[in-house]
CSV table of C-alpha atoms and ligand atoms in Angstrom, one decimal:
chain,number,residue,atom,x,y,z
A,1,MET,CA,3.1,18.3,-26.7
A,2,PRO,CA,6.5,16.6,-26.0
A,3,ASN,CA,7.0,13.7,-28.3
A,4,LYS,CA,8.1,11.3,-25.7
A,5,LYS,CA,4.6,10.7,-25.1
A,6,LEU,CA,3.0,11.4,-28.6
A,7,TRP,CA,5.3,7.8,-28.8
A,8,SER,CA,4.2,6.4,-26.6
A,9,LEU,CA,0.0,7.1,-27.0
A,10,THR,CA,0.7,6.5,-31.0
A,11,LEU,CA,1.8,2.6,-29.7
A,12,ALA,CA,-0.7,2.2,-27.3
A,13,LEU,CA,-3.7,3.3,-29.4
A,14,LEU,CA,-1.2,0.7,-32.3
A,15,ALA,CA,-1.6,-2.4,-29.4
A,16,SER,CA,-4.7,-1.0,-28.4
A,17,SER,CA,-6.6,-1.5,-31.6
A,18,ALA,CA,-4.7,-4.5,-33.1
A,19,ALA,CA,-6.1,-6.3,-30.3
A,20,LEU,CA,-9.5,-4.9,-31.6
A,21,ALA,CA,-8.8,-6.5,-35.2
A,22,PHE,CA,-7.5,-9.4,-33.2
A,23,PRO,CA,-7.6,-12.4,-34.6
A,24,THR,CA,-6.5,-11.1,-38.4
A,25,LYS,CA,-5.9,-15.0,-39.4
A,26,PRO,CA,-6.0,-18.7,-38.4
A,27,ILE,CA,-5.6,-19.1,-34.8
A,28,THR,CA,-2.7,-22.4,-34.7
A,29,PHE,CA,-2.5,-24.5,-30.9
A,30,VAL,CA,0.5,-25.8,-31.1
A,31,VAL,CA,0.2,-29.1,-29.5
A,32,PRO,CA,3.8,-30.9,-28.8
A,33,PHE,CA,2.4,-34.1,-28.8
A,34,ALA,CA,0.8,-36.9,-31.3
A,35,ALA,CA,-2.1,-36.3,-32.6
A,36,GLY,CA,-5.2,-37.9,-30.9
A,37,GLY,CA,-3.6,-38.4,-27.8
A,38,PRO,CA,-4.9,-36.5,-24.1
A,39,THR,CA,-3.3,-33.1,-25.2
A,40,ASP,CA,-4.4,-33.4,-27.8
A,41,THR,CA,-7.7,-33.8,-27.1
A,42,VAL,CA,-8.1,-31.4,-24.3
A,43,ALA,CA,-6.8,-28.8,-27.4
A,44,ARG,CA,-9.7,-29.5,-29.4
A,45,GLN,CA,-12.2,-29.4,-27.4
A,46,LEU,CA,-10.7,-26.2,-25.8
A,47,ALA,CA,-10.8,-24.3,-29.5
A,48,GLU,CA,-14.1,-25.4,-30.3
A,49,ALA,CA,-15.5,-23.3,-26.5
A,50,MET,CA,-12.3,-21.0,-26.8
A,51,ARG,CA,-12.8,-19.9,-31.3
A,52,LYS,CA,-17.0,-18.5,-30.0
A,53,HIS,CA,-15.6,-16.3,-27.8
A,54,LEU,CA,-12.6,-15.4,-30.9
A,55,ASP,CA,-15.3,-13.5,-33.5
A,56,ASN,CA,-15.9,-17.6,-34.0
A,57,ALA,CA,-12.2,-17.5,-36.1
A,58,THR,CA,-10.7,-20.6,-37.1
A,59,ILE,CA,-8.4,-22.4,-34.5
A,60,VAL,CA,-6.5,-25.7,-36.1
A,61,VAL,CA,-3.8,-28.1,-34.1
A,62,ASP,CA,-0.2,-28.3,-35.2
A,63,ASN,CA,1.1,-31.4,-33.9
A,64,ALA,CA,4.8,-30.2,-33.2
A,65,ALA,CA,5.5,-33.9,-30.7
A,66,GLY,CA,9.1,-34.6,-29.7
A,67,ALA,CA,11.4,-34.6,-26.9
A,68,GLY,CA,9.3,-34.5,-24.1
A,69,GLY,CA,7.6,-31.9,-25.5
A,70,THR,CA,10.1,-29.2,-25.7
A,71,ILE,CA,10.2,-29.3,-29.7
A,72,GLY,CA,6.5,-28.0,-30.1
A,73,ALA,CA,7.4,-25.7,-26.8
A,74,ASN,CA,9.8,-24.4,-28.5
A,75,LYS,CA,8.0,-24.1,-31.9
A,76,VAL,CA,5.8,-21.2,-30.2
A,77,ALA,CA,8.8,-19.8,-27.8
A,78,ARG,CA,9.7,-18.4,-31.4
A,79,ALA,CA,7.0,-17.3,-33.0
A,80,ALA,CA,5.8,-13.8,-34.0
A,81,PRO,CA,4.0,-12.8,-30.7
A,82,ASP,CA,0.8,-12.1,-32.4
A,83,GLY,CA,-1.5,-14.3,-30.2
A,84,HIS,CA,-1.7,-16.1,-33.6
A,85,THR,CA,0.2,-19.0,-32.4
A,86,LEU,CA,-0.1,-20.6,-28.7
A,87,LEU,CA,0.3,-23.6,-26.8
A,88,VAL,CA,-1.2,-25.8,-25.0
A,89,TRP,CA,0.3,-28.0,-22.8
A,90,HIS,CA,0.8,-29.6,-19.3
A,91,ILE,CA,2.9,-30.4,-16.5
A,92,GLY,CA,6.0,-31.6,-19.2
A,93,MET,CA,6.1,-27.5,-19.1
A,94,ALA,CA,7.3,-28.1,-15.3
A,95,ALA,CA,9.3,-31.1,-15.4
A,96,THR,CA,11.6,-30.7,-18.5
A,97,PRO,CA,13.6,-27.6,-17.3
A,98,ALA,CA,15.2,-29.7,-14.3
A,99,LEU,CA,15.0,-32.9,-16.8
A,100,TYR,CA,16.5,-30.9,-19.9
A,101,ARG,CA,19.7,-29.4,-18.8
A,102,LYS,CA,20.0,-27.7,-22.4
A,103,LEU,CA,16.5,-26.4,-22.6
A,104,PRO,CA,17.0,-24.0,-25.8
A,105,TYR,CA,14.2,-21.7,-24.5
A,106,LYS,CA,13.2,-20.3,-20.7
A,107,PRO,CA,9.9,-21.6,-20.0
A,108,LEU,CA,9.4,-18.6,-16.8
A,109,GLU,CA,11.1,-15.6,-19.5
A,110,ASP,CA,10.0,-16.9,-23.0
A,111,PHE,CA,6.4,-17.6,-22.4
A,112,GLU,CA,3.0,-15.0,-22.2
A,113,TYR,CA,0.9,-17.0,-19.3
A,114,LEU,CA,-2.6,-17.2,-20.8
A,115,GLY,CA,-4.0,-19.7,-17.6
A,116,ILE,CA,-4.6,-23.2,-16.9
A,117,ILE,CA,-6.6,-25.2,-18.3
A,118,ASN,CA,-7.9,-28.0,-16.2
A,119,ASP,CA,-6.8,-30.8,-13.6
A,120,VAL,CA,-6.4,-34.6,-15.3
A,121,PRO,CA,-6.7,-37.9,-13.3
A,122,MET,CA,-3.8,-40.8,-14.7
A,123,THR,CA,-4.9,-44.4,-14.5
A,124,LEU,CA,-2.6,-47.9,-14.5
A,125,VAL,CA,-3.5,-49.7,-17.5
A,126,GLY,CA,-2.9,-52.6,-19.1
A,127,LYS,CA,-2.5,-54.9,-22.0
A,128,PRO,CA,-6.4,-56.5,-23.3
A,129,GLN,CA,-3.8,-60.1,-22.5
A,130,LEU,CA,-2.3,-59.1,-18.5
A,131,PRO,CA,-2.9,-61.2,-16.8
A,132,ALA,CA,-4.5,-59.8,-14.0
A,133,ASN,CA,-8.4,-58.0,-13.0
A,134,THR,CA,-6.8,-56.3,-9.9
A,135,TYR,CA,-4.8,-53.9,-8.3
A,136,ARG,CA,-3.2,-56.7,-6.2
A,137,ASP,CA,-2.8,-58.9,-9.1
A,138,PHE,CA,-1.3,-56.4,-11.2
A,139,GLU,CA,1.3,-55.3,-8.9
A,140,ASN,CA,2.4,-58.9,-8.3
A,141,TYR,CA,2.6,-60.1,-11.4
A,142,ILE,CA,5.2,-57.0,-12.6
A,143,ARG,CA,7.7,-57.8,-9.0
A,144,ALA,CA,7.0,-61.8,-10.3
A,145,ASN,CA,8.1,-60.6,-14.1
A,146,GLN,CA,10.3,-57.2,-13.6
A,147,GLY,CA,13.6,-56.8,-16.2
A,148,LYS,CA,10.4,-59.2,-18.8
A,149,LEU,CA,7.8,-56.4,-19.1
A,150,ASN,CA,7.6,-52.6,-20.5
A,151,LEU,CA,6.5,-49.7,-20.3
A,152,GLY,CA,5.0,-47.2,-22.9
A,153,HIS,CA,5.4,-43.1,-22.7
A,154,ALA,CA,5.7,-40.4,-25.1
A,155,GLY,CA,8.9,-39.4,-24.2
A,156,LEU,CA,11.3,-38.3,-20.4
A,157,GLY,CA,9.7,-35.2,-19.0
A,158,SER,CA,5.8,-36.7,-20.5
A,159,ALA,CA,3.1,-37.6,-18.4
A,160,SER,CA,3.7,-40.3,-18.5
A,161,HIS,CA,6.9,-40.6,-18.2
A,162,ILE,CA,7.1,-39.2,-15.1
A,163,CYS,CA,4.1,-41.0,-13.5
A,164,GLY,CA,6.0,-44.7,-14.9
A,165,VAL,CA,8.6,-43.3,-13.0
A,166,MET,CA,6.9,-42.1,-9.9
A,167,TRP,CA,4.6,-46.0,-9.6
A,168,GLN,CA,7.9,-47.6,-10.4
A,169,TYR,CA,9.8,-45.8,-7.1
A,170,ALA,CA,6.7,-46.5,-5.2
A,171,VAL,CA,6.5,-49.6,-5.1
A,172,LYS,CA,10.4,-50.0,-4.3
A,173,LEU,CA,10.4,-52.3,-8.1
A,174,ASP,CA,14.3,-53.8,-7.6
A,175,LYS,CA,14.1,-52.9,-11.8
A,176,SER,CA,13.3,-51.1,-13.8
A,177,MET,CA,11.2,-51.8,-16.6
A,178,ALA,CA,12.0,-51.4,-20.4
A,179,THR,CA,10.6,-48.5,-21.6
A,180,ILE,CA,9.3,-47.6,-24.9
A,181,ALA,CA,8.7,-44.2,-25.5
A,182,TYR,CA,6.0,-42.7,-28.8
A,183,ARG,CA,6.0,-39.0,-29.8
A,184,GLY,CA,2.9,-39.5,-28.4
A,185,THR,CA,0.0,-41.6,-25.5
A,186,GLY,CA,-2.7,-42.2,-28.8
A,187,PRO,CA,0.7,-43.9,-31.0
A,188,ALA,CA,1.2,-45.6,-28.1
A,189,MET,CA,-2.2,-46.3,-26.9
A,190,ASN,CA,-2.4,-48.2,-30.0
A,191,ASP,CA,0.3,-50.7,-29.0
A,192,LEU,CA,-0.7,-50.9,-26.1
A,193,ILE,CA,-3.8,-52.5,-26.7
A,194,ALA,CA,-2.5,-54.5,-29.4
A,195,GLY,CA,-0.4,-55.9,-26.9
A,196,THR,CA,2.7,-54.6,-28.0
A,197,ILE,CA,4.1,-53.2,-24.5
A,198,ASP,CA,2.5,-54.5,-21.3
A,199,VAL,CA,2.1,-51.1,-19.3
A,200,MET,CA,1.6,-48.4,-19.2
A,201,CYS,CA,0.4,-45.1,-17.0
A,202,ASP,CA,-1.7,-42.7,-18.7
A,203,GLN,CA,-5.0,-39.6,-18.5
A,204,THR,CA,-8.2,-40.9,-18.7
A,205,THR,CA,-8.3,-38.5,-21.3
A,206,ASN,CA,-7.2,-41.2,-23.4
A,207,THR,CA,-8.2,-44.2,-21.4
A,208,THR,CA,-11.6,-44.2,-20.0
A,209,GLN,CA,-13.4,-44.9,-23.8
A,210,GLN,CA,-10.5,-47.5,-24.1
A,211,ILE,CA,-11.6,-49.1,-20.6
A,212,GLU,CA,-15.1,-48.1,-21.1
A,213,ALA,CA,-14.8,-50.4,-24.4
A,214,GLY,CA,-12.8,-53.3,-23.0
A,215,ARG,CA,-9.8,-52.4,-24.7
A,216,ILE,CA,-7.7,-52.1,-21.8
A,217,LYS,CA,-7.2,-53.6,-18.4
A,218,ALA,CA,-7.1,-50.8,-15.7
A,219,PHE,CA,-6.7,-51.6,-12.5
A,220,ALA,CA,-5.6,-48.1,-10.0
A,221,VAL,CA,-6.3,-43.7,-10.5
A,222,THR,CA,-3.6,-41.3,-9.5
A,223,THR,CA,-5.4,-38.8,-7.8
A,224,ALA,CA,-5.8,-38.4,-3.6
A,225,LYS,CA,-9.2,-39.6,-3.9
A,226,PRO,CA,-10.9,-41.9,-5.1
A,227,LEU,CA,-13.1,-40.9,-9.0
A,228,SER,CA,-16.5,-41.4,-7.3
A,229,ASP,CA,-18.2,-38.6,-9.6
A,230,HIS,CA,-17.4,-41.2,-12.6
A,231,PRO,CA,-19.6,-43.4,-13.6
A,232,LEU,CA,-16.7,-45.9,-15.0
A,233,LEU,CA,-13.4,-44.6,-12.9
A,234,LYS,CA,-15.4,-44.6,-9.4
A,235,HIS,CA,-14.8,-48.7,-10.1
A,236,TYR,CA,-10.9,-48.0,-9.7
A,237,PRO,CA,-9.5,-47.7,-6.5
A,238,THR,CA,-6.6,-45.0,-5.5
A,239,LEU,CA,-3.0,-46.0,-5.1
A,240,GLN,CA,-2.5,-44.8,-1.6
A,241,GLU,CA,-5.8,-46.6,-1.2
A,242,MET,CA,-3.1,-49.7,-2.1
A,243,GLY,CA,-0.5,-49.0,-0.1
A,244,LEU,CA,0.4,-46.1,-1.8
A,245,LYS,CA,1.5,-43.5,1.0
A,246,ASP,CA,0.8,-39.7,-0.5
A,247,PHE,CA,0.7,-41.2,-4.0
A,248,ASN,CA,-0.8,-37.9,-5.9
A,249,LEU,CA,-0.7,-37.1,-9.0
A,250,THR,CA,-2.9,-35.4,-11.9
A,251,ILE,CA,-2.2,-33.1,-15.1
A,252,TRP,CA,-2.7,-30.1,-14.6
A,253,HIS,CA,-2.7,-28.1,-19.3
A,254,GLY,CA,-2.1,-24.6,-19.5
A,255,LEU,CA,-2.5,-22.4,-22.3
A,256,TYR,CA,0.9,-20.5,-23.7
A,257,ALA,CA,2.0,-17.1,-25.6
A,258,PRO,CA,5.3,-16.2,-26.4
A,259,LYS,CA,7.0,-13.0,-25.1
A,260,GLY,CA,6.0,-10.1,-26.1
A,261,THR,CA,2.4,-10.6,-27.2
A,262,PRO,CA,0.6,-7.3,-27.0
A,263,ALA,CA,-0.7,-6.7,-23.2
A,264,PRO,CA,-4.1,-6.3,-24.8
A,265,VAL,CA,-4.4,-9.3,-27.3
A,266,LEU,CA,-3.3,-11.7,-24.4
A,267,GLN,CA,-6.2,-9.5,-21.6
A,268,LYS,CA,-8.8,-10.9,-25.1
A,269,LEU,CA,-7.7,-14.5,-25.2
A,270,ASN,CA,-7.0,-15.0,-22.1
A,271,GLN,CA,-11.1,-13.7,-21.2
A,272,ALA,CA,-11.8,-16.4,-24.2
A,273,LEU,CA,-10.4,-18.8,-22.0
A,274,ARG,CA,-12.3,-17.9,-19.2
A,275,ALA,CA,-15.6,-17.8,-20.7
A,276,ALA,CA,-14.7,-21.7,-22.4
A,277,LEU,CA,-13.7,-22.6,-19.2
A,278,LYS,CA,-17.6,-21.7,-17.8
A,279,ASP,CA,-18.5,-23.5,-20.8
A,280,PRO,CA,-21.4,-26.1,-19.8
A,281,ASP,CA,-20.5,-28.4,-22.7
A,282,PHE,CA,-16.8,-28.4,-22.4
A,283,ILE,CA,-17.3,-28.8,-19.2
A,284,LYS,CA,-19.7,-31.8,-19.8
A,285,LYS,CA,-17.3,-33.2,-21.8
A,286,GLN,CA,-14.0,-33.4,-20.0
A,287,ALA,CA,-16.1,-34.8,-16.9
A,288,GLU,CA,-17.0,-37.9,-19.6
A,289,LEU,CA,-13.3,-38.4,-19.8
A,290,GLY,CA,-12.8,-38.3,-16.4
A,291,ALA,CA,-10.9,-34.5,-16.7
A,292,ILE,CA,-11.9,-31.3,-14.3
A,293,VAL,CA,-11.8,-28.2,-16.2
A,294,ALA,CA,-10.7,-25.1,-13.6
A,295,SER,CA,-12.8,-23.0,-12.1
A,296,GLU,CA,-13.0,-19.2,-12.2
A,297,ARG,CA,-12.4,-19.3,-8.2
A,298,ASP,CA,-9.3,-20.9,-8.8
A,299,LYS,CA,-6.3,-18.6,-8.7
A,300,ARG,CA,-4.3,-20.2,-11.6
A,301,VAL,CA,-7.0,-19.1,-14.2
A,302,THR,CA,-5.8,-15.9,-14.1
A,303,PRO,CA,-1.9,-15.2,-16.2
A,304,GLU,CA,0.2,-13.7,-12.9
A,305,GLY,CA,-1.5,-17.4,-10.6
A,306,HIS,CA,-0.9,-19.6,-13.8
A,307,LYS,CA,2.7,-18.0,-13.7
A,308,ALA,CA,3.4,-18.9,-9.9
A,309,PHE,CA,2.1,-21.7,-10.2
A,310,VAL,CA,4.3,-22.9,-12.9
A,311,ALA,CA,7.6,-21.1,-11.0
A,312,ALA,CA,6.7,-23.3,-8.0
A,313,GLU,CA,5.9,-26.8,-10.1
A,314,ILE,CA,9.4,-26.7,-12.0
A,315,ASN,CA,11.2,-26.1,-8.1
A,316,LYS,CA,8.4,-29.1,-6.4
A,317,LEU,CA,9.9,-31.7,-9.8
A,318,LYS,CA,13.4,-30.2,-9.8
A,319,ALA,CA,14.0,-32.1,-6.1
A,320,VAL,CA,12.4,-35.1,-7.2
A,321,ILE,CA,14.2,-36.0,-10.3
A,322,ASP,CA,17.6,-34.1,-8.7
A,323,ALA,CA,16.5,-36.9,-6.4
A,324,ALA,CA,16.3,-39.5,-9.2
A,325,GLY,CA,19.4,-38.3,-10.5
A,326,GLN,CA,17.9,-39.1,-14.3
A,327,TYR,CA,18.3,-36.2,-17.1
A,328,ALA,CA,17.4,-36.2,-20.6
A,329,ASP,CA,20.8,-35.1,-21.5
B,401,LIG,C1,-0.3,-37.0,-24.7
B,401,LIG,O1,-1.2,-35.8,-25.1
B,401,LIG,O2,0.5,-38.1,-25.5
B,401,LIG,C2,1.2,-36.7,-23.5
B,401,LIG,O3,0.3,-36.0,-22.8
B,401,LIG,C3,1.9,-37.4,-23.4
B,401,LIG,C4,2.1,-37.2,-21.7
B,401,LIG,O4,2.6,-37.1,-21.6
B,401,LIG,O5,1.8,-38.7,-21.4
């Protein structure tokens, strides 16, 4: 047998035996935001569901926060391509290429796409002392106090930043709100509850329990349709119902590995992810927080479907960001 053929056969055998042995040590989910926030919650709940399908491997979460999520993403782009270091990230993967013109990695070239996890609605929320109880009161109060109120977010390119910019643009505020950037909406939520910041647009995975407990006020949801299936969130109007035509924002999350991770390992990870997406306990926990887990019928749960979707989102968000002309660098 010619050497070249023998060599590639050896390589294939090595790769598949590597996959058979995978995982050989704890797996790390890199979350590019602070602990306790929405992305952290998705990653930890997914870890519980996915590890059952990875020989009960230990999955630890590494919160590598900063720069709207790009620091954590870069950490995974540079990690050993052996499947043990993965990235859990959201729409930021698609928004940051346009916002950060000097990104240290290429989103469509430096990662292997493992599949979409879920879609999470957002909520417009305010500190408990905010003198408003309906969306109308809220919008009127913001309009009457332009330049005096602030908005918290998790860094340029984060979901809370994107939503904050989109909402201010949609309601045509004369003066944009002062913004305060955090390493995640986990820590920002503490300041909202304390009344240090006035307003935030944040994912239901981080707001639902605080609204339920009366620790913050909620005014509207960002989805095109009301969240009629959710016992609490069904009570809040959509921004479209409040006159913001076409306002529709949900935050998708995906799983990524470093480029060059062996194909059999990627396949094992994608299979474990898709098994987790069918896990009733994971689906229930996510639904309680308003999140919709991607179904097996959703093309985005395949690596090809996931990558094609993110490529389209990158183009879509680049147009919005270039139109606004606001860049992070
Ligand atoms: C987080 O986990 O803190 C968030 O996803 C922040 C954001 O993107 O708004």
